[in-house]
Amino acid sequence: VAELPAPYRATVDALERYLMYAGAMSKGDVLVAMHSDLAELFERAATDATPVGMVVGDDPVEFAEAFLRKYSDGQWIRKERDRLVEDVARAAAAGDPR
């Protein structure tokens, strides 16, 4: 990443900062994979001279969120979301107490 042209490097730095906050509860190996995949994506974009805006689109937050969703299995929140769905389904299956 350090060797990328300035616009790509700055974009990766900004995305990594956001992803660290948004995905801070991911396991270490998930964070390493995210970093590696992000670096590879922007290395290819720089090599192909694809403008940063074409990589991230009009909404950098949506790009980052979509990127992060690919790694959601390693996040604690994913387990809690699954648990919530299961708990509500179990409660609903028990019937309405009215």
PDB file of C-alpha atoms in Angstrom, residues 19 23 26-27 29-38 64-76 78:
ATOM      1  CA  LEU A  19     -13.079  -0.523   8.415  1.00  0.00           C
ATOM      2  CA  GLY A  23     -15.178  -3.982  11.888  1.00  0.00           C
ATOM      3  CA  SER A  26     -13.500  -8.916  13.854  1.00  0.00           C
ATOM      4  CA  LYS A  27     -11.051 -11.684  14.558  1.00  0.00           C
ATOM      5  CA  ASP A  29      -7.279 -13.335  10.753  1.00  0.00           C
ATOM      6  CA  VAL A  30     -10.368 -11.632   9.318  1.00  0.00           C
ATOM      7  CA  LEU A  31      -8.729  -8.210   9.661  1.00  0.00           C
ATOM      8  CA  VAL A  32      -5.591  -9.486   7.921  1.00  0.00           C
ATOM      9  CA  ALA A  33      -7.669 -10.892   5.047  1.00  0.00           C
ATOM     10  CA  MET A  34      -9.591  -7.617   4.742  1.00  0.00           C
ATOM     11  CA  HIS A  35      -6.383  -5.598   4.606  1.00  0.00           C
ATOM     12  CA  SER A  36      -4.822  -7.924   2.058  1.00  0.00           C
ATOM     13  CA  ASP A  37      -7.884  -7.951  -0.197  1.00  0.00           C
ATOM     14  CA  LEU A  38      -8.246  -4.182  -0.025  1.00  0.00           C
ATOM     15  CA  ALA A  64     -16.860   0.259   2.671  1.00  0.00           C
ATOM     16  CA  GLU A  65     -20.010  -1.276   4.163  1.00  0.00           C
ATOM     17  CA  ALA A  66     -20.402  -3.659   1.203  1.00  0.00           C
ATOM     18  CA  PHE A  67     -16.733  -4.586   1.469  1.00  0.00           C
ATOM     19  CA  LEU A  68     -17.103  -5.200   5.201  1.00  0.00           C
ATOM     20  CA  ARG A  69     -20.199  -7.377   4.728  1.00  0.00           C
ATOM     21  CA  LYS A  70     -18.043  -9.871   2.837  1.00  0.00           C
ATOM     22  CA  TYR A  71     -16.167 -10.487   6.083  1.00  0.00           C
ATOM     23  CA  SER A  72     -19.100 -10.394   8.499  1.00  0.00           C
ATOM     24  CA  ASP A  73     -18.726 -14.048   9.534  1.00  0.00           C
ATOM     25  CA  GLY A  74     -15.733 -13.024  11.619  1.00  0.00           C
ATOM     26  CA  GLN A  75     -17.549 -10.264  13.466  1.00  0.00           C
ATOM     27  CA  TRP A  76     -19.098 -10.678  16.877  1.00  0.00           C
ATOM     28  CA  ARG A  78     -22.903 -11.374  13.119  1.00  0.00           C
TER      29      ARG A  78
END
